[in-house]
mmCIF file of C-alpha atoms in Angstrom:
data_model
loop_
_atom_site.group_PDB
_atom_site.id
_atom_site.type_symbol
_atom_site.label_atom_id
_atom_site.label_comp_id
_atom_site.label_asym_id
_atom_site.label_seq_id
_atom_site.Cartn_x
_atom_site.Cartn_y
_atom_site.Cartn_z
ATOM 1 C CA UNK A 1 6.208 27.797 24.685
ATOM 2 C CA UNK A 2 6.922 24.806 27.115
ATOM 3 C CA UNK A 3 8.240 21.845 25.345
ATOM 4 C CA UNK A 4 5.492 19.589 26.423
ATOM 5 C CA UNK A 5 2.885 21.913 24.741
ATOM 6 C CA UNK A 6 4.840 20.922 21.423
ATOM 7 C CA UNK A 7 3.562 17.176 21.528
ATOM 8 C CA UNK A 8 0.069 17.910 20.451
ATOM 9 C CA UNK A 9 1.155 19.815 17.166
ATOM 10 C CA UNK A 10 3.664 17.074 16.786
ATOM 11 C CA UNK A 11 1.044 14.484 17.214
ATOM 12 C CA UNK A 12 -1.226 16.415 14.726
ATOM 13 C CA UNK A 13 1.692 16.565 12.187
ATOM 14 C CA UNK A 14 2.269 12.629 12.472
ATOM 15 C CA UNK A 15 -1.284 11.837 12.080
ATOM 16 C CA UNK A 16 -1.760 14.182 9.149
ATOM 17 C CA UNK A 17 1.440 12.922 7.439
ATOM 18 C CA UNK A 18 0.652 9.259 7.909
ATOM 19 C CA UNK A 19 -3.055 9.577 6.756
ATOM 20 C CA UNK A 20 -3.361 12.302 4.265
ATOM 21 C CA UNK A 21 -3.632 10.015 0.986
ATOM 22 C CA UNK A 22 -0.810 11.910 -0.790
ATOM 23 C CA UNK A 23 1.683 11.259 1.828
ATOM 24 C CA UNK A 24 0.507 8.186 3.585
ATOM 25 C CA UNK A 25 2.342 5.723 1.369
ATOM 26 C CA UNK A 26 5.479 7.666 1.518
ATOM 27 C CA UNK A 27 5.239 7.735 5.285
ATOM 28 C CA UNK A 28 5.207 3.962 5.363
ATOM 29 C CA UNK A 29 8.453 3.775 3.831
ATOM 30 C CA UNK A 30 10.222 6.211 6.245
ATOM 31 C CA UNK A 31 12.444 5.136 9.020
ATOM 32 C CA UNK A 32 11.751 6.189 12.339
ATOM 33 C CA UNK A 33 14.127 9.254 12.368
ATOM 34 C CA UNK A 34 12.806 10.601 8.981
ATOM 35 C CA UNK A 35 9.308 9.756 10.192
ATOM 36 C CA UNK A 36 9.914 11.965 13.306
ATOM 37 C CA UNK A 37 11.494 14.884 11.068
ATOM 38 C CA UNK A 38 8.616 14.985 8.570
ATOM 39 C CA UNK A 39 5.988 14.663 11.335
ATOM 40 C CA UNK A 40 7.787 17.588 13.111
ATOM 41 C CA UNK A 41 7.846 19.731 10.047
ATOM 42 C CA UNK A 42 4.091 19.343 9.636
ATOM 43 C CA UNK A 43 3.293 19.964 13.210
ATOM 44 C CA UNK A 44 5.205 23.176 13.023
ATOM 45 C CA UNK A 45 3.328 24.234 10.029
ATOM 46 C CA UNK A 46 0.006 23.938 11.900
ATOM 47 C CA UNK A 47 1.461 25.484 15.147
ATOM 48 C CA UNK A 48 2.403 28.384 13.044
ATOM 49 C CA UNK A 49 -1.084 28.540 11.380
ATOM 50 C CA UNK A 50 -2.376 28.324 15.151
ATOM 51 C CA UNK A 51 -0.248 31.128 16.103
ATOM 52 C CA UNK A 52 -1.317 33.399 13.375
ATOM 53 C CA UNK A 53 -5.034 32.585 14.137
ATOM 54 C CA UNK A 54 -4.425 33.669 17.604
ATOM 55 C CA UNK A 55 -3.492 37.186 16.391
ATOM 56 C CA UNK A 56 -7.016 37.541 14.702
ATOM 57 C CA UNK A 57 -8.879 36.682 17.898
ATOM 58 C CA UNK A 58 -9.593 40.306 18.970
ATOM 59 C CA UNK A 59 -11.274 41.195 15.764
ATOM 60 C CA UNK A 60 -13.882 38.570 16.217
ATOM 61 C CA UNK A 61 -16.140 38.656 19.190
ATOM 62 C CA UNK A 62 -17.183 34.907 18.849
ATOM 63 C CA UNK A 63 -13.453 34.036 18.910
ATOM 64 C CA UNK A 64 -13.089 36.277 22.113
ATOM 65 C CA UNK A 65 -15.684 34.452 23.878
ATOM 66 C CA UNK A 66 -14.261 30.992 22.922
ATOM 67 C CA UNK A 67 -10.926 32.083 24.492
ATOM 68 C CA UNK A 68 -12.594 33.386 27.523
ATOM 69 C CA UNK A 69 -14.407 29.968 27.970
ATOM 70 C CA UNK A 70 -11.212 28.149 27.286
ATOM 71 C CA UNK A 71 -9.503 30.267 30.056
ATOM 72 C CA UNK A 72 -12.072 29.371 32.772
ATOM 73 C CA UNK A 73 -12.817 25.829 31.909
ATOM 74 C CA UNK A 74 -9.132 24.328 31.258
ATOM 75 C CA UNK A 75 -6.139 24.022 33.426
ATOM 76 C CA UNK A 76 -4.285 27.327 33.477
ATOM 77 C CA UNK A 77 -1.521 26.437 31.295
ATOM 78 C CA UNK A 78 0.006 29.059 29.241
ATOM 79 C CA UNK A 79 -0.137 28.337 25.382
ATOM 80 C CA UNK A 80 -2.417 25.282 25.785
ATOM 81 C CA UNK A 81 -5.012 26.788 23.532
ATOM 82 C CA UNK A 82 -2.681 27.575 20.852
ATOM 83 C CA UNK A 83 -1.196 23.906 21.249
ATOM 84 C CA UNK A 84 -4.591 22.269 21.176
ATOM 85 C CA UNK A 85 -5.660 24.352 18.123
ATOM 86 C CA UNK A 86 -2.763 23.304 16.196
ATOM 87 C CA UNK A 87 -3.854 19.679 16.664
ATOM 88 C CA UNK A 88 -7.550 20.284 15.863
ATOM 89 C CA UNK A 89 -6.500 22.242 12.864
ATOM 90 C CA UNK A 90 -4.357 19.056 11.616
ATOM 91 C CA UNK A 91 -7.382 16.939 12.136
ATOM 92 C CA UNK A 92 -9.790 19.137 10.301
ATOM 93 C CA UNK A 93 -7.210 19.639 7.387
ATOM 94 C CA UNK A 94 -6.788 15.793 7.304
ATOM 95 C CA UNK A 95 -10.421 15.259 6.951
ATOM 96 C CA UNK A 96 -11.233 17.889 4.733
ATOM 97 C CA UNK A 97 -8.538 17.177 2.199
ATOM 98 C CA UNK A 98 -9.451 13.519 2.002
ATOM 99 C CA UNK A 99 -12.994 14.115 1.747
ATOM 100 C CA UNK A 100 -12.478 16.676 -1.081
ATOM 101 C CA UNK A 101 -10.257 14.084 -3.038
ATOM 102 C CA UNK A 102 -12.607 11.291 -2.517
ATOM 103 C CA UNK A 103 -15.333 13.585 -3.968
ATOM 104 C CA UNK A 104 -13.186 14.338 -6.925
ATOM 105 C CA UNK A 105 -12.382 10.670 -7.661
ATOM 106 C CA UNK A 106 -13.449 7.370 -6.369
ATOM 107 C CA UNK A 107 -10.288 6.035 -5.441
ATOM 108 C CA UNK A 108 -7.373 8.739 -5.507
ATOM 109 C CA UNK A 109 -5.207 6.469 -3.261
ATOM 110 C CA UNK A 110 -4.622 4.253 -6.154
ATOM 111 C CA UNK A 111 -2.946 6.796 -8.211
ATOM 112 C CA UNK A 112 -0.766 7.848 -5.358
ATOM 113 C CA UNK A 113 0.245 4.195 -4.688
ATOM 114 C CA UNK A 114 1.057 3.752 -8.243
ATOM 115 C CA UNK A 115 3.349 6.771 -8.265
ATOM 116 C CA UNK A 116 4.889 5.547 -5.231
ATOM 117 C CA UNK A 117 5.545 2.059 -6.348
ATOM 118 C CA UNK A 118 7.149 3.516 -9.576
ATOM 119 C CA UNK A 119 9.084 6.033 -8.016
ATOM 120 C CA UNK A 120 10.166 4.429 -4.776
ATOM 121 C CA UNK A 121 9.200 0.814 -4.976
ATOM 122 C CA UNK A 122 11.340 -2.215 -4.744
ATOM 123 C CA UNK A 123 11.921 -4.224 -8.057
ATOM 124 C CA UNK A 124 9.656 -6.771 -6.872
ATOM 125 C CA UNK A 125 6.836 -4.339 -6.210
ATOM 126 C CA UNK A 126 7.347 -2.943 -9.828
ATOM 127 C CA UNK A 127 7.160 -6.365 -11.294
ATOM 128 C CA UNK A 128 4.095 -7.426 -9.542
ATOM 129 C CA UNK A 129 2.514 -4.091 -10.244
ATOM 130 C CA UNK A 130 3.206 -4.519 -13.991
ATOM 131 C CA UNK A 131 2.122 -8.093 -14.026
ATOM 132 C CA UNK A 132 -1.379 -6.823 -12.365
ATOM 133 C CA UNK A 133 -1.746 -3.739 -14.834
ATOM 134 C CA UNK A 134 -0.681 -5.153 -18.006
ATOM 135 C CA UNK A 135 -2.209 -8.717 -17.400
ATOM 136 C CA UNK A 136 1.052 -10.561 -17.770
ATOM 137 C CA UNK A 137 1.872 -13.689 -16.097
ATOM 138 C CA UNK A 138 4.654 -13.899 -13.667
ATOM 139 C CA UNK A 139 6.889 -16.833 -12.439
ATOM 140 C CA UNK A 140 7.394 -16.869 -8.678
ATOM 141 C CA UNK A 141 10.120 -19.089 -7.187
ATOM 142 C CA UNK A 142 9.769 -19.506 -3.366
ATOM 143 C CA UNK A 143 12.641 -20.276 -0.756
ATOM 144 C CA UNK A 144 11.416 -23.741 -0.424
ATOM 145 C CA UNK A 145 11.817 -24.427 -4.097
ATOM 146 C CA UNK A 146 8.225 -24.366 -5.064
ATOM 147 C CA UNK A 147 7.384 -22.325 -8.386
ATOM 148 C CA UNK A 148 4.119 -20.786 -9.329
ATOM 149 C CA UNK A 149 3.140 -19.398 -12.801
ATOM 150 C CA UNK A 150 0.097 -17.096 -12.684
ATOM 151 C CA UNK A 151 -1.561 -13.743 -12.515
ATOM 152 C CA UNK A 152 -1.316 -11.150 -9.634
ATOM 153 C CA UNK A 153 -4.967 -10.605 -9.032
ATOM 154 C CA UNK A 154 -5.018 -7.827 -6.033
ATOM 155 C CA UNK A 155 -3.148 -4.560 -6.106
ATOM 156 C CA UNK A 156 -0.203 -4.053 -3.551
ATOM 157 C CA UNK A 157 -0.324 -1.380 -0.898
ATOM 158 C CA UNK A 158 3.368 -0.131 -0.700
ATOM 159 C CA UNK A 159 5.042 -1.194 2.476
ATOM 160 C CA UNK A 160 1.639 -2.331 3.930
ATOM 161 C CA UNK A 161 0.878 -5.640 2.402
ATOM 162 C CA UNK A 162 2.955 -8.693 3.522
ATOM 163 C CA UNK A 163 1.634 -11.011 1.041
ATOM 164 C CA UNK A 164 -0.273 -10.939 -2.527
ATOM 165 C CA UNK A 165 -2.580 -13.108 -4.216
ATOM 166 C CA UNK A 166 -1.714 -14.965 -7.493
ATOM 167 C CA UNK A 167 -4.177 -17.037 -9.469
ATOM 168 C CA UNK A 168 -1.970 -19.892 -10.544
ATOM 169 C CA UNK A 169 -1.957 -21.450 -14.174
ATOM 170 C CA UNK A 170 0.930 -23.791 -13.693
ATOM 171 C CA UNK A 171 3.114 -24.878 -10.505
ATOM 172 C CA UNK A 172 6.081 -27.209 -9.944
ATOM 173 C CA UNK A 173 9.495 -26.802 -8.275
ATOM 174 C CA UNK A 174 13.203 -26.215 -9.011
ATOM 175 C CA UNK A 175 15.232 -29.612 -9.324
ATOM 176 C CA UNK A 176 18.985 -30.091 -8.631
ATOM 177 C CA UNK A 177 21.766 -27.983 -8.422
ATOM 178 C CA UNK A 178 20.904 -26.327 -11.739
ATOM 179 C CA UNK A 179 17.497 -25.444 -10.424
ATOM 180 C CA UNK A 180 15.771 -26.783 -13.374
ATOM 181 C CA UNK A 181 12.137 -25.950 -13.686
ATOM 182 C CA UNK A 182 9.802 -28.983 -13.604
ATOM 183 C CA UNK A 183 6.191 -28.377 -13.945
ATOM 184 C CA UNK A 184 3.793 -30.814 -12.303
ATOM 185 C CA UNK A 185 0.461 -29.243 -12.022
ATOM 186 C CA UNK A 186 -1.322 -27.605 -15.024
ATOM 187 C CA UNK A 187 -4.115 -25.306 -13.496
ATOM 188 C CA UNK A 188 -4.997 -23.893 -16.856
ATOM 189 C CA UNK A 189 -6.349 -27.304 -18.316
ATOM 190 C CA UNK A 190 -8.399 -27.731 -15.108
ATOM 191 C CA UNK A 191 -9.919 -24.213 -15.533
ATOM 192 C CA UNK A 192 -10.909 -25.114 -19.046
ATOM 193 C CA UNK A 193 -12.578 -28.033 -18.162
ATOM 194 C CA UNK A 194 -14.328 -26.126 -15.308
ATOM 195 C CA UNK A 195 -15.508 -23.576 -17.510
ATOM 196 C CA UNK A 196 -17.033 -26.217 -19.884
ATOM 197 C CA UNK A 197 -18.790 -28.208 -17.136
ATOM 198 C CA UNK A 198 -19.783 -25.285 -14.881
ATOM 199 C CA UNK A 199 -20.821 -22.409 -17.408
ATOM 200 C CA UNK A 200 -22.812 -20.667 -14.721
ATOM 201 C CA UNK A 201 -20.459 -20.417 -11.711
ATOM 202 C CA UNK A 202 -17.097 -21.355 -13.267
ATOM 203 C CA UNK A 203 -15.773 -17.777 -12.324
ATOM 204 C CA UNK A 204 -16.431 -18.386 -8.417
ATOM 205 C CA UNK A 205 -14.941 -21.777 -8.740
ATOM 206 C CA UNK A 206 -11.654 -20.904 -10.373
ATOM 207 C CA UNK A 207 -11.171 -17.781 -8.058
ATOM 208 C CA UNK A 208 -11.078 -20.333 -5.224
ATOM 209 C CA UNK A 209 -7.640 -21.628 -6.603
ATOM 210 C CA UNK A 210 -5.962 -18.328 -5.719
ATOM 211 C CA UNK A 211 -2.798 -18.939 -3.708
ATOM 212 C CA UNK A 212 -1.692 -16.230 -1.101
ATOM 213 C CA UNK A 213 2.079 -15.863 -1.207
ATOM 214 C CA UNK A 214 4.192 -14.128 1.688
ATOM 215 C CA UNK A 215 6.530 -11.685 0.255
ATOM 216 C CA UNK A 216 9.168 -12.562 2.643
ATOM 217 C CA UNK A 217 9.189 -16.182 1.043
ATOM 218 C CA UNK A 218 9.753 -15.061 -2.596
ATOM 219 C CA UNK A 219 13.230 -15.900 -3.767
ATOM 220 C CA UNK A 220 13.050 -14.688 -7.135
ATOM 221 C CA UNK A 221 10.363 -13.439 -9.778
ATOM 222 C CA UNK A 222 10.070 -12.707 -13.445
ATOM 223 C CA UNK A 223 7.489 -12.217 -16.095
ATOM 224 C CA UNK A 224 6.647 -15.307 -17.857
ATOM 225 C CA UNK A 225 5.716 -15.919 -21.601
ATOM 226 C CA UNK A 226 4.962 -19.484 -22.010
ATOM 227 C CA UNK A 227 5.740 -19.373 -26.075
ATOM 228 C CA UNK A 228 9.187 -17.803 -25.267
ATOM 229 C CA UNK A 229 10.041 -20.015 -22.428
ATOM 230 C CA UNK A 230 8.835 -23.179 -24.425
ATOM 231 C CA UNK A 231 10.939 -22.139 -27.482
ATOM 232 C CA UNK A 232 14.416 -20.760 -25.809
ATOM 233 C CA UNK A 233 14.103 -22.119 -22.225
ATOM 234 C CA UNK A 234 12.773 -25.677 -22.446
ATOM 235 C CA UNK A 235 12.253 -27.408 -19.177
ATOM 236 C CA UNK A 236 11.128 -30.645 -17.820
ATOM 237 C CA UNK A 237 7.543 -31.131 -17.730
ATOM 238 C CA UNK A 238 5.249 -33.593 -16.464
ATOM 239 C CA UNK A 239 8.075 -36.024 -14.731
ATOM 240 C CA UNK A 240 7.223 -39.665 -15.253
ATOM 241 C CA UNK A 241 7.272 -41.645 -11.902
ATOM 242 C CA UNK A 242 8.629 -45.128 -12.022
ATOM 243 C CA UNK A 243 6.334 -47.699 -10.237
#
């Protein structure tokens, strides 16, 4: 088979590997060489299936007619039908498998994303995911010294999202060489007042306080328990400004 006829199976293998919900998140983590390797393996699988199917054509009159139509209506390139069918087979498999899994579960990709984060994710991804699932607060220190304490509100897609949404309860900055934490804004107190004064739509109002944080700007992150930090890691709070 000419080398250029392998491009269609390779393209089919790449699209299947990068869009099938069970492999899509893993595909996003591969470097170019590994991505090409895995795409080639999937492409060879579909090409082999296409070759096997071609041996069954003489036993089915409809397929014989289809082969004859292909021979008279496409450029006379040897093996072009096998190559094209490998690509079509990859697309059909991708659509049917993803549809089947969506019918079985409303969001099957969430389970796959969780598995990829827990097995292949960075420590930051695992911490943010733990904050989201367990409802724990996280303390984020940015490269510019700004500090946010709050809850992650939107799940991360491995190696796809470049930022995340945090609903802050406190914010401040790191002070001096010792990077002492200074809290300057207490959102939780404002949230309580909003809930008391706006009982009908306080959820919508509070949700507007969400902060989008670029992952590239995160210097450090840790889970935050206010009672433990106040007892064992006292920090400067509400600095007094001299007039």
